Coordinates of C-alpha atoms and ligand atoms in Angstrom, one line a residue:
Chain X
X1 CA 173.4 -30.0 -130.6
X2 CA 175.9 -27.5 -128.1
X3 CA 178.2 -24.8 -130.4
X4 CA 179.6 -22.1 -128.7
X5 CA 181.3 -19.9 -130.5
X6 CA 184.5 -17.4 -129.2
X7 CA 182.1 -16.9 -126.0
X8 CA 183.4 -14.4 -123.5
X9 CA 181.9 -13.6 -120.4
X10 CA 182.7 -11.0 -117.7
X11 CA 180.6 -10.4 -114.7
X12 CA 179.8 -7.3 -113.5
X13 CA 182.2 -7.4 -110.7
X14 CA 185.2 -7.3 -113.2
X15 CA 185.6 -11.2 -113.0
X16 CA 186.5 -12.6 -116.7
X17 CA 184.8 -16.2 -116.3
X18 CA 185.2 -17.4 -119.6
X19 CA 187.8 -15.8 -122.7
X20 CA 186.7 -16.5 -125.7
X21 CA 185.7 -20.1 -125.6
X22 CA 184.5 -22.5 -128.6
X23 CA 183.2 -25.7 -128.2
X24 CA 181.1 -28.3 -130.3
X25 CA 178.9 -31.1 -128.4
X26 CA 177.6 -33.6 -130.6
X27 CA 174.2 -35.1 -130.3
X28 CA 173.5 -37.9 -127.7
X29 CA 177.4 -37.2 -126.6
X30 CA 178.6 -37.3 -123.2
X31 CA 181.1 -35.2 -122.2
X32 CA 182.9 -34.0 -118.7
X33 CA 183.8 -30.4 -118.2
X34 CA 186.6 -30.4 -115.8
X35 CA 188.9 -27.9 -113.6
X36 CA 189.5 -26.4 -110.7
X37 CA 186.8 -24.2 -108.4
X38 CA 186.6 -21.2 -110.0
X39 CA 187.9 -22.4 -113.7
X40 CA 184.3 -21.5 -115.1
X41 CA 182.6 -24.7 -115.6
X42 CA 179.3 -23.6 -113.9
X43 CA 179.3 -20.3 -115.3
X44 CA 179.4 -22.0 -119.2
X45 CA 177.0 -24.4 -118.1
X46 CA 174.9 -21.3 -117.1
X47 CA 175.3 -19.7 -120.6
X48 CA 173.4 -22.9 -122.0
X49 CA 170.3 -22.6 -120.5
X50 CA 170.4 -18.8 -120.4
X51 CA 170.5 -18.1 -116.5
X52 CA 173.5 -15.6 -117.8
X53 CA 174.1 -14.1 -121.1
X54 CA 177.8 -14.0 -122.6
X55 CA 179.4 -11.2 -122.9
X56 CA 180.3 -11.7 -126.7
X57 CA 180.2 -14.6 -128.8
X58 CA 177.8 -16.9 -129.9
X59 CA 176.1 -20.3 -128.5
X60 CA 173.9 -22.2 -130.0
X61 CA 171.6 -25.0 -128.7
X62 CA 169.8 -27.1 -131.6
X63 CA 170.8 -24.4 -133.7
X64 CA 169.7 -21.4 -132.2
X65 CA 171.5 -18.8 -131.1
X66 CA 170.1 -18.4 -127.7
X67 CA 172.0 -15.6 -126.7
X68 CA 169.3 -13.3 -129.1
X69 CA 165.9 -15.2 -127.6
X70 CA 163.7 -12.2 -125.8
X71 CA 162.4 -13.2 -122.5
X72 CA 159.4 -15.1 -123.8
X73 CA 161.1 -17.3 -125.7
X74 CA 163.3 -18.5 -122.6
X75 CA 161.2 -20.9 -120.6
X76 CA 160.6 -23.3 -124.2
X77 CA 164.6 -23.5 -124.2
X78 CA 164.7 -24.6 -120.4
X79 CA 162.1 -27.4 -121.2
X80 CA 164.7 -28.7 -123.6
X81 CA 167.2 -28.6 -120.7
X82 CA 167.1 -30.4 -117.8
X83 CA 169.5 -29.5 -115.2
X84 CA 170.8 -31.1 -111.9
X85 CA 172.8 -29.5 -109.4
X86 CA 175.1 -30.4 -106.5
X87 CA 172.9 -29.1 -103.6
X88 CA 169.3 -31.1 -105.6
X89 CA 167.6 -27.5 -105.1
X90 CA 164.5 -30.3 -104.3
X91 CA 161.1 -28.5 -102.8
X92 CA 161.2 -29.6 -98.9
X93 CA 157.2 -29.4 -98.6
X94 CA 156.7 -31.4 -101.4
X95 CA 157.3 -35.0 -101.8
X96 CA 159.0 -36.6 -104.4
X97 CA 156.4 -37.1 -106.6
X98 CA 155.2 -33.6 -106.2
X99 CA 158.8 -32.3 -107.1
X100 CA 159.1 -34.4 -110.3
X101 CA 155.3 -33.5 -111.3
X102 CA 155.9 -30.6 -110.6
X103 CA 158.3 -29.5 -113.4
X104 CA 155.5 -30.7 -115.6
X105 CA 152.6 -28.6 -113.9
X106 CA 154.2 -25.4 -114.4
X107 CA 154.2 -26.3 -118.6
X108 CA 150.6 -26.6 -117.9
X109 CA 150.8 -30.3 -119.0
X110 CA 147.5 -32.3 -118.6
X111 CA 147.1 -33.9 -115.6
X112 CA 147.1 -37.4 -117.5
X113 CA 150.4 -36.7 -119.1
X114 CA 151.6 -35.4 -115.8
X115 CA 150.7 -38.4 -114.2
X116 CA 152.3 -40.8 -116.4
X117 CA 155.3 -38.9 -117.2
X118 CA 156.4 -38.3 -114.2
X119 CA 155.9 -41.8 -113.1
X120 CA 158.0 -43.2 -115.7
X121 CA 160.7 -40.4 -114.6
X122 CA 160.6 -41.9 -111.2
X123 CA 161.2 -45.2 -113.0
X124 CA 164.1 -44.9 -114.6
X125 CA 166.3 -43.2 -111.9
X126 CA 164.5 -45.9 -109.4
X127 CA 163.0 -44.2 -107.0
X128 CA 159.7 -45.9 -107.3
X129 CA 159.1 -46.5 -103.2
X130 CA 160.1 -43.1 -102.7
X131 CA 157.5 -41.4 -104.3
X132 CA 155.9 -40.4 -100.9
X133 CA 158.6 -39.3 -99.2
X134 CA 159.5 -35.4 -98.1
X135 CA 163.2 -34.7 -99.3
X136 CA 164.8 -34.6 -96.0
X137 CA 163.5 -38.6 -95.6
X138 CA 166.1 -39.7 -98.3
X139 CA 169.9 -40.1 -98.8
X140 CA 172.1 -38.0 -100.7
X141 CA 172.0 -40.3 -103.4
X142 CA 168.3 -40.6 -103.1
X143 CA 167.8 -36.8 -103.6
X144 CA 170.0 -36.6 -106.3
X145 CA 168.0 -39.1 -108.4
X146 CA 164.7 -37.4 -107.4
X147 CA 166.6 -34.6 -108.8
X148 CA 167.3 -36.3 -112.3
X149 CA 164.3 -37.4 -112.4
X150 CA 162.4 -33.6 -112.1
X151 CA 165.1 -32.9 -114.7
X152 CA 164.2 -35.5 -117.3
X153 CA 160.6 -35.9 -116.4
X154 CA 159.8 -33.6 -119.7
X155 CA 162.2 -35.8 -122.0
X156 CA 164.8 -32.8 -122.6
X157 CA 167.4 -33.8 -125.2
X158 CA 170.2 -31.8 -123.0
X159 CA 170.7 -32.7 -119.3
X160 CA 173.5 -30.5 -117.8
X161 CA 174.8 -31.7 -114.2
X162 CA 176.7 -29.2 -112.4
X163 CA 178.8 -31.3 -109.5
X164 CA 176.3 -33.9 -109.6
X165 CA 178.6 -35.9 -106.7
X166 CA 179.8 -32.9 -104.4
X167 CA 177.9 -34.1 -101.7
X168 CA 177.8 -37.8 -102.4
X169 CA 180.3 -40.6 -101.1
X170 CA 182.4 -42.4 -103.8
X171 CA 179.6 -45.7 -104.2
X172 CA 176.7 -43.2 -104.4
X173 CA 178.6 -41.0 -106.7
X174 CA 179.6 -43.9 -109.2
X175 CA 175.8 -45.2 -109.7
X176 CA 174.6 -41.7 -110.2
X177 CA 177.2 -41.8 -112.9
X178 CA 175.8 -44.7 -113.9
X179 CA 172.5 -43.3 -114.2
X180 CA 173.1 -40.2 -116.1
X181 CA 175.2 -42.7 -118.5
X182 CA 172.0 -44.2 -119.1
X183 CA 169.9 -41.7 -119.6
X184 CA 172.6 -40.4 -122.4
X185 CA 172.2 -43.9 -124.0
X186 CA 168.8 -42.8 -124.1
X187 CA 169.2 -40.3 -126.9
X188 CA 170.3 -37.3 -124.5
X189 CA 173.3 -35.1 -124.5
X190 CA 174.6 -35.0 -121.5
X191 CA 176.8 -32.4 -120.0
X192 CA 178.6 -33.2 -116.5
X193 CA 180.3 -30.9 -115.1
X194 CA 182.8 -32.1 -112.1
X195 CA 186.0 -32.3 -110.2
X196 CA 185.7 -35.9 -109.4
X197 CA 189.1 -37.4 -110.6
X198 CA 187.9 -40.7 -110.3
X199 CA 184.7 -41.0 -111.8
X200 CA 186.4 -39.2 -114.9
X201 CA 189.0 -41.5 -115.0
X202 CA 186.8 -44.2 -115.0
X203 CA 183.9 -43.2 -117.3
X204 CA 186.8 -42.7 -120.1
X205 CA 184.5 -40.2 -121.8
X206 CA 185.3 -37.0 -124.0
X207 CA 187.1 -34.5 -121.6
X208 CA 186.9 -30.5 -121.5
X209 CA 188.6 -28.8 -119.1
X210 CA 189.1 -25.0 -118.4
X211 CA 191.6 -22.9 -116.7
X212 CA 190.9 -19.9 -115.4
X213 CA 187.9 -19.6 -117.7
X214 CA 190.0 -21.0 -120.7
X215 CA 189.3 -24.5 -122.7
X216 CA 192.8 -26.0 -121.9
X217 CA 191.6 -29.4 -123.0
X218 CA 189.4 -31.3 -125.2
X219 CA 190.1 -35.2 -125.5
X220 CA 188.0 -37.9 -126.8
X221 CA 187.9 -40.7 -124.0
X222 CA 190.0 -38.7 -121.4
X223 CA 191.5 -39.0 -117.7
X224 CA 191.2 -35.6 -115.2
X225 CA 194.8 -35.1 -115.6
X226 CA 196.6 -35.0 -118.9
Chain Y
X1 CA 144.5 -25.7 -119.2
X2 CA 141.8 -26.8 -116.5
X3 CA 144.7 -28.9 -114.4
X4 CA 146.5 -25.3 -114.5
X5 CA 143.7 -23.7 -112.7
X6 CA 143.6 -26.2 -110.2
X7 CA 147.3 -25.9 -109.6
X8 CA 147.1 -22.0 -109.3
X9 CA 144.0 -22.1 -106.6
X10 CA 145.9 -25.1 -104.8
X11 CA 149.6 -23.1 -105.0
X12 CA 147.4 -20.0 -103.8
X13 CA 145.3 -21.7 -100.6
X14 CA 148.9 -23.2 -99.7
X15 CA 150.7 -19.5 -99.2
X16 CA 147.3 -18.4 -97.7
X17 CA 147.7 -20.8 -95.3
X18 CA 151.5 -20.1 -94.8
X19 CA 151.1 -16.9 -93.9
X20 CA 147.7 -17.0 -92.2
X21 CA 148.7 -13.8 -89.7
X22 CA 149.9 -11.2 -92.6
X23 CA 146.7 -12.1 -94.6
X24 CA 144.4 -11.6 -92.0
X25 CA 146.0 -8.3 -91.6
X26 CA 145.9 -7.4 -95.4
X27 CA 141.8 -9.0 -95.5
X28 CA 141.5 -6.6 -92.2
X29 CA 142.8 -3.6 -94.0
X30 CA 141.0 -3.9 -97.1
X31 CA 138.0 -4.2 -95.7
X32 CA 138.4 -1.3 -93.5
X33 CA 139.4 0.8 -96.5
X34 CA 136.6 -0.4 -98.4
X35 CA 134.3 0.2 -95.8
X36 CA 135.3 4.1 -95.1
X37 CA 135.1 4.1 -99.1
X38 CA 131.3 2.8 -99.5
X39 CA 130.8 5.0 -96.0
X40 CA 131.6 8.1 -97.9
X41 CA 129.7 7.7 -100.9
X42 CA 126.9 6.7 -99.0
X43 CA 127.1 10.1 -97.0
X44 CA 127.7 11.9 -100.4
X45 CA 124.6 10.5 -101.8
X46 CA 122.4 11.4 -98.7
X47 CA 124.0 15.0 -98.9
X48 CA 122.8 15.4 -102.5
X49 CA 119.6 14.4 -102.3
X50 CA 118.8 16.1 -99.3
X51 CA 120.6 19.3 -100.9
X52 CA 117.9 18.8 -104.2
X53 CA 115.0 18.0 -102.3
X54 CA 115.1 20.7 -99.8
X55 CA 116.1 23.4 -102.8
X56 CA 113.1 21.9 -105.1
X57 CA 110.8 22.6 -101.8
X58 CA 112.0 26.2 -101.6
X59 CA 110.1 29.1 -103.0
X60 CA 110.9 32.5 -103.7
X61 CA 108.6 35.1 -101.6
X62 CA 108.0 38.5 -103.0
X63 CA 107.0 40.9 -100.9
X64 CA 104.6 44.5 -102.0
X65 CA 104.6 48.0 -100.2
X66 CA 102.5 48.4 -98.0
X67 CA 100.3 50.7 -99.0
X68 CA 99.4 48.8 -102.3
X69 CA 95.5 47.6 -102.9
X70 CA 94.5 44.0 -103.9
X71 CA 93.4 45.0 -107.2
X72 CA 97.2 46.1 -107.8
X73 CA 98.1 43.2 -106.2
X74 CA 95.7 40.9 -108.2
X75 CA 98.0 42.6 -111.3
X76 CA 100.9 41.9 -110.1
X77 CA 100.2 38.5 -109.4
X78 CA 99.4 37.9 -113.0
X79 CA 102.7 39.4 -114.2
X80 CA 104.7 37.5 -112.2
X81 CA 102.8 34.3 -113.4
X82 CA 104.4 35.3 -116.7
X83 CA 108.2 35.6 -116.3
X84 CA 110.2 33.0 -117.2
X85 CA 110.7 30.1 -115.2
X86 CA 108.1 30.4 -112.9
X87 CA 105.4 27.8 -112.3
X88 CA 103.1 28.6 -109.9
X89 CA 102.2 31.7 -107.9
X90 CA 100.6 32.0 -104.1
X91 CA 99.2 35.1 -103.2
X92 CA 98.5 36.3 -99.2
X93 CA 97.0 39.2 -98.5
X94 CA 98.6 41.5 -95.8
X95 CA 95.1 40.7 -93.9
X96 CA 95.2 37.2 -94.4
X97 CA 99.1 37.3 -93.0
X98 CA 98.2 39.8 -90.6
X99 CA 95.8 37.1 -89.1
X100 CA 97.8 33.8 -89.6
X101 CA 100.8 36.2 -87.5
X102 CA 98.2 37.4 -84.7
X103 CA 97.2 33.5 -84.1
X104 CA 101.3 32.1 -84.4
X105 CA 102.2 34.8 -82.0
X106 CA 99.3 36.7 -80.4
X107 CA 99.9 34.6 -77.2
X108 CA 103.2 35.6 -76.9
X109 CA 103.4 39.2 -77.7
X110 CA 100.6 41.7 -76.6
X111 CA 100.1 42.9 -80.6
X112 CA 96.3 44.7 -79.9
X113 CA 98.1 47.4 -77.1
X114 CA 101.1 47.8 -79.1
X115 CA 100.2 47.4 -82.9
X116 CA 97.5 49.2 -84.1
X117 CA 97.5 48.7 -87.5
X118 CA 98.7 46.1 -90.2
X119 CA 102.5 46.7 -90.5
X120 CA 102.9 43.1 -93.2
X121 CA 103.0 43.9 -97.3
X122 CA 100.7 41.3 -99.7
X123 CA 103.3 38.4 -100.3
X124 CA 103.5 36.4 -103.2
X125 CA 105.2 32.8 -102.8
X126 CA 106.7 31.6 -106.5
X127 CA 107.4 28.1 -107.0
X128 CA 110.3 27.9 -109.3
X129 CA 110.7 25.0 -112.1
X130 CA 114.4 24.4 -111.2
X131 CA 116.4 25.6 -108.1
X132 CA 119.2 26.7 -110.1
X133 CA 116.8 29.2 -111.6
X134 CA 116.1 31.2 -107.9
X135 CA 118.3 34.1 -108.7
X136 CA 117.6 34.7 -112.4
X137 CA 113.7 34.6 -111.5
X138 CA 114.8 36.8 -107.7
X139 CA 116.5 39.4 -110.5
X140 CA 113.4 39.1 -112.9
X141 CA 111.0 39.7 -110.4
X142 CA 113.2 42.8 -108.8
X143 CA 113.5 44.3 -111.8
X144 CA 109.4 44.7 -112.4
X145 CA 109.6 47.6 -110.4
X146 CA 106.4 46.8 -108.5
X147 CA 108.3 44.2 -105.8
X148 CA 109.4 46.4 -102.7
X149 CA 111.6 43.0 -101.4
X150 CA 112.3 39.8 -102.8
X151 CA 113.4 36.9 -100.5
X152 CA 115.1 33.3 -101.1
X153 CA 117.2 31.0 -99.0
X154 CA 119.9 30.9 -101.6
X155 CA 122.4 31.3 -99.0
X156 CA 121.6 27.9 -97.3
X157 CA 121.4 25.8 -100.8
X158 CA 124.8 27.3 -101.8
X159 CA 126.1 26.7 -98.3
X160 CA 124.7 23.5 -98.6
X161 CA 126.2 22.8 -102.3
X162 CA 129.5 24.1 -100.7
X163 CA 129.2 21.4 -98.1
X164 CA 128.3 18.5 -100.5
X165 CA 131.5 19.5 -102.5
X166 CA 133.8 19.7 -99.5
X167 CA 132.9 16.2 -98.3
X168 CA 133.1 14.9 -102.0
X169 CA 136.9 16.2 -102.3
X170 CA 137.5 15.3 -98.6
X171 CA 136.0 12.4 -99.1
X172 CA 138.0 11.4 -102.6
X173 CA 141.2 12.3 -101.6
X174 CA 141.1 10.2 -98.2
X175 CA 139.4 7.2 -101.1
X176 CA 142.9 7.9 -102.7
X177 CA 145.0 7.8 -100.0
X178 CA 143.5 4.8 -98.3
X179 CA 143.6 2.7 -101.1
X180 CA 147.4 3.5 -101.9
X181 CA 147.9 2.4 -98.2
X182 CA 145.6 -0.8 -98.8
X183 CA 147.7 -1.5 -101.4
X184 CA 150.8 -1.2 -99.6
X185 CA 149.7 -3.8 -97.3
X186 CA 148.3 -6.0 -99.8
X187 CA 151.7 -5.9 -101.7
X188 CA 153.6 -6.7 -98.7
X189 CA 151.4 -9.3 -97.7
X190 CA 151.7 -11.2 -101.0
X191 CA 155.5 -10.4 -101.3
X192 CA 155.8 -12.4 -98.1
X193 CA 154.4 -15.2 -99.8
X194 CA 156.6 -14.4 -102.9
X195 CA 160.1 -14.1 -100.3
X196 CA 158.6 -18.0 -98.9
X197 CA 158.2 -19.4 -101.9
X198 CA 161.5 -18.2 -103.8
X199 CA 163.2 -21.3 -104.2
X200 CA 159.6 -22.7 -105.8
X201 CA 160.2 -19.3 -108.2
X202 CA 163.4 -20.7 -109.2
X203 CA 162.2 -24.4 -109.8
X204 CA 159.8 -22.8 -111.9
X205 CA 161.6 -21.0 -114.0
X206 CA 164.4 -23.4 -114.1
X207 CA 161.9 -26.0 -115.5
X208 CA 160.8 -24.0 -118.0
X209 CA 157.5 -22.3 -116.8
X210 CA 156.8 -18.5 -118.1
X211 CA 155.9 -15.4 -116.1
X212 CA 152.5 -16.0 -116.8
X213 CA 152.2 -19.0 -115.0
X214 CA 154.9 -18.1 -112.5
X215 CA 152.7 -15.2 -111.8
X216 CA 148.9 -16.8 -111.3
X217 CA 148.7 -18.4 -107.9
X218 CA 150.2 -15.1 -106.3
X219 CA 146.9 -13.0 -108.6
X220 CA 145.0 -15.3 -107.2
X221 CA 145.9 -15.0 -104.0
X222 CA 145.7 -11.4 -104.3
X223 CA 142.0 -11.7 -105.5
X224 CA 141.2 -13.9 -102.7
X225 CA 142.3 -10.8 -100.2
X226 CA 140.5 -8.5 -102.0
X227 CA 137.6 -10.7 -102.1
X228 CA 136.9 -11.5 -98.8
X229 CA 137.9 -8.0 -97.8
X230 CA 135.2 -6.5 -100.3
X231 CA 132.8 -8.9 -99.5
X232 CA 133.1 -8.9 -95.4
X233 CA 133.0 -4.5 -96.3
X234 CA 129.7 -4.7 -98.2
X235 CA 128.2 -6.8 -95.6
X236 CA 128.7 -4.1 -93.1
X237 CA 127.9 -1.1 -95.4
X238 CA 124.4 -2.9 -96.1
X239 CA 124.0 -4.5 -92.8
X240 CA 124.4 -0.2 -91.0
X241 CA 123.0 1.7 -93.6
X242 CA 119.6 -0.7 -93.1
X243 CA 120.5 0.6 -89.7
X244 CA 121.1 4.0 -89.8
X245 CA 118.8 4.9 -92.6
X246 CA 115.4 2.7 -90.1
X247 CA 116.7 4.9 -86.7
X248 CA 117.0 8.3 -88.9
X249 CA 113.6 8.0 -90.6
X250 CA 111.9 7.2 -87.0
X251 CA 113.9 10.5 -85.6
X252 CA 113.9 13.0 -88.6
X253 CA 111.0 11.8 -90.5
X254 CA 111.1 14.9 -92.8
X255 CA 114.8 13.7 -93.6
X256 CA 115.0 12.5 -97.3
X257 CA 117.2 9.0 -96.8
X258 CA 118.5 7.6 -99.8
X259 CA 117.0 4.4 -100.5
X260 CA 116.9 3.2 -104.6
X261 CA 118.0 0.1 -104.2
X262 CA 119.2 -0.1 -107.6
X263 CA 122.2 2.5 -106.7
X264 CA 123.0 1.1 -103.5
X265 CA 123.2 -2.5 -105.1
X266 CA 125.3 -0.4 -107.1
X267 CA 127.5 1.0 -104.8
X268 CA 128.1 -2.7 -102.9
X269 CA 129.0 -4.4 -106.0
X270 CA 131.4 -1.3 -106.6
X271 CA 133.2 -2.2 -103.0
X272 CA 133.6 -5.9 -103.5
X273 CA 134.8 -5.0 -107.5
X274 CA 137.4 -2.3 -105.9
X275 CA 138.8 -4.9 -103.6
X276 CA 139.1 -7.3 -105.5
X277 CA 141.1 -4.9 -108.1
X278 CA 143.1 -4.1 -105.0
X279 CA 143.8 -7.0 -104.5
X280 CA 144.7 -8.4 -107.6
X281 CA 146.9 -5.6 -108.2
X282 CA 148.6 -6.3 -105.2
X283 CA 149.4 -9.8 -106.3
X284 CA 150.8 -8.5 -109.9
X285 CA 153.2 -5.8 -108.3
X286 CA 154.5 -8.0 -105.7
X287 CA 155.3 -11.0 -108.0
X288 CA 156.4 -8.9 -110.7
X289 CA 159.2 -7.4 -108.2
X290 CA 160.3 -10.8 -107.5
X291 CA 160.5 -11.9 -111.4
X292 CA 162.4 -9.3 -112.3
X293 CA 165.3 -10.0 -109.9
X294 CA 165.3 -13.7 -111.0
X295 CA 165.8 -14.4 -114.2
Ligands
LIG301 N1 177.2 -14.3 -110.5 C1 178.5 -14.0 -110.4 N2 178.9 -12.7 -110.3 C2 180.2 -12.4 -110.3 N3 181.2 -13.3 -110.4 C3 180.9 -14.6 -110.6 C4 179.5 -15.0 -110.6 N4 179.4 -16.4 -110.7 C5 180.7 -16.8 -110.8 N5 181.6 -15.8 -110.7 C6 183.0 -15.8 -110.8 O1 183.3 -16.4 -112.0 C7 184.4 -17.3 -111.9 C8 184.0 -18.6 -112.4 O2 183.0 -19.2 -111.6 P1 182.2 -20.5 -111.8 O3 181.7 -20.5 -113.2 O4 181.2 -20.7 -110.7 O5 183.4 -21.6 -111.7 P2 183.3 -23.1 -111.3 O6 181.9 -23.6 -111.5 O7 184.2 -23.8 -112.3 O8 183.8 -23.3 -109.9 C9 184.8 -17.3 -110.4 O9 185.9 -16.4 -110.3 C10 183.6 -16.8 -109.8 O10 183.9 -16.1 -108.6
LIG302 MG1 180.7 -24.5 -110.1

């Protein structure tokens, strides 16, 4: 599903994020990208659904190299990624609904479709009574599911979580774990990128981890540490 | 594609709302521009038809010696009936003008003690079948031989023309120059709008939406500005000229005011249709900044 191959990729600024990386997800896979702040995990995640073009190398998604689509093309690869990040990046004048249907709307979706998808969206992360609440009504955790669900409300068959947990507590953060789990068992790859030892630990799932924007690491049912 | 449209017009009432002070300033503007605009063609209208009617009214006079008979006279008239260009010819005896002068001005000037005898030439007044043919018929009519002076206003017509033309290029160039300003305002307005609604932008985008779309509700807005702007201009164009054009034609009846409806419909429609171009070029440029610095 996820190839990249001998990526590379320098900022502007001088910074070398990632040298010369190569990596093969699997479809419906789950894997954790781990290291340290700074080690390059959002930056690769970034590369996926082209917010930032490598600096060489190739990385294909579904078998595409996306590193070649022209601008055009760009917004039908981000409909076939979801992504969910630390800080939700959730519409405060919009309630929770809106923000899931809204990721539909701007496909120009019928307002059936919209209706029901987004719905069923709400469903499955279980935020059902929520729908009518404004963002800053809801927990952490709360957020963070309306979140996943505004990233899966168009069925993506990637969902990429960058820190998913940073600004949850340890219960919160385990049954958002739980939930992206599920949604991976529903046919989605599922790329999480985190520093949260113990969730790793726990979730014994493939491990990658980079060091100073090298892949250090890659181990089938892994622990944070070696 | 109709649950699109709804989104854009709801997504585009929202940031009107948002930023109800900035748009009233960019609607204000607009239609101030666009009123100034219509204003001016209005007043260049008016200038050109009073320029052709009063040059189609003009004749040429053509003035005899003095000592000349009214058989000769009667000769000449028929040769200037012949040149080119000319449609009709007047004659007027030196005693018929001496007359017509002695009863304008006899009152006034004691002409019996002073003037004994008929000082005025025969005149002949020429109609000519086109204005711009006064000199060539004035040169014609010279070169007979038989004229001793040959008289036309078209000093005033070309001042006249020289006036219409400096209004038109006053006129255009302050159209130019207000609308770049308009549109300076109208961008800023909308790019308000764009700056409050950035983190929507990068939702958008993030979930897979295209420029296009990105790009509507701010158009729209745009077109709303430009919109009521035109139309709130065009109801004050119509509303004075009605105005104006009733209180000249009671003051200056001989005044030619323009009034073919047809062109004036003409011009309003062309007020609304240039704000609302304003204004949806406004919306483009000011979204189209914002797209290119996210990506
Ligand atoms: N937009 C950017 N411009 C310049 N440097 C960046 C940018 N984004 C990240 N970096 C740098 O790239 C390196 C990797 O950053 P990042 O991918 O965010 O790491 P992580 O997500 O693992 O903390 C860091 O040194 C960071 O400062
Ligand atoms: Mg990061």
């Amino acid at each position: 599903m996820i190839e990249l191959i001998n990526v590379s990729k320098n900022y502007p600024n001088g910074i070398d994020a990632l040298n010369n990386i190569s990596l093969t997800i699997g479809k419906e896979e789950f894997i954790f990208l781990v290291g340290s702040s700074g080690a390059g995990k959002t930056t690769l995640l970034k590369l996926l659904y082209r917010a930032e073009k490598p600096s060489a190398g190739k990385v294909m998604v579904d078998r595409v190299n996306v590193v070649e689509l022209n601008a055009g093309q760009v917004p039908y690869l981000r409909r076939n990624i979801g992504v969910v990040f630390q800080d939700f990046k959730l519409l405060p004048k919009r309630t929770v609904y809106e923000n899931v249907a809204f990721a539909l709307r701007v496909t120009g979706a019928p307002r059936s479709t919209i209706r029901r998808k987004a719905m069923q969206a709400l469903e499955l992360v279980g935020l059902l009574r929520r729908v009518n609440s404004f963002p800053d009504e809801l927990s952490g955790g709360e957020k963070q599911r309306a979140c996943i669900a505004r990233a899966i409300v168009n069925n993506p068959p990637i969902l990429l979580a960058d820190e998913p947990t940073g600004n949850l507590d340890p219960t919160t953060s385990w049954d958002i774990l739980q939930l992206l789990d599920k949604i991976n068992r529903r046919n989605t790859t599922v790329v999480v990128a985190t520093h949260n030892k113990s969730i790793v630990d726990e979730m014994k799932r493939r491990v990658v981890e980079l060091e100073g924007g090298r892949l250090v690491r890659d181990q089938q049912l892994g622990t944070y540490h070696v | 594609m109709f649950s699109s449209l709804e989104f854009f017009i709801i997504e585009a009432f929202r940031s009107f709302r948002r930023s109800a002070l900035m748009t009233t300033v960019a609607i204000v503007t607009i239609t101030v521009s666009l009123t100034i605009f219509g204003a001016f063609l209005l007043l260049i209208l008016n200038l050109g038809n009073v320029v052709g009617t009063i040059s189609s009214r003009l004749d040429l006079v053509a003035y005899t010696g003095k000592n000349l008979s009214l058989e000769e006279a009667g000769a000449i008239q028929v040769r200037l009936a012949k040149l080119p260009g000319v449609e009709r010819v007047e004659f007027t005896s030196k005693t018929e003008a001496w007359k017509k002068f002695r009863e304008d001005f006899g009152g006034q000037l004691n002409l019996e003690e002073t003037v004994h005898d008929n000082p005025l030439p025969h005149a002949f007044a020429l109609s000519v079948r086109t204005p711009e043919l006064l000199p060539v018929v004035a040169k014609e009519v010279a070169d007979l031989g038989v004229i001793e002076e040959v008289r036309y206003s078209g000093r005033l017509i070309d001042q006249m023309r020289s006036l219409v033309s400096a209004v038109r290029v006053g006129g255009l160039s302050l159209i130019v120059l207000l609308s770049f300003a308009t549109l300076l305002i109208v961008v800023n307005t909308i790019r308000l709008t764009v700056l409050a609604r950035e983190t929507d932008i990068y939702i958008m985008k993030l979930v897979g939406a295209t420029d296009t779309f990105v790009k509507w509700p701010f158009i729209i807005e745009g077109v709303m500005i430009g919109l009521i702007g035109g139309g709130a201009s065009c109801l004050i164009l119509k509303l004075s000229y009605e105005s104006v054009a009733a209180r000249l034609a009671l003051a200056l009846p001989f005044l030619p005011i323009f009034t073919n409806q047809l062109v004036l419909t003409l011009i309003y429609a062309a007020v609304i249709l240039g704000g609302t171009a304003l204004g949806m070029l406004g919306g483009q440029i000011s979204v189209s900044r914002a797209l290119k610095n996210e990506s």
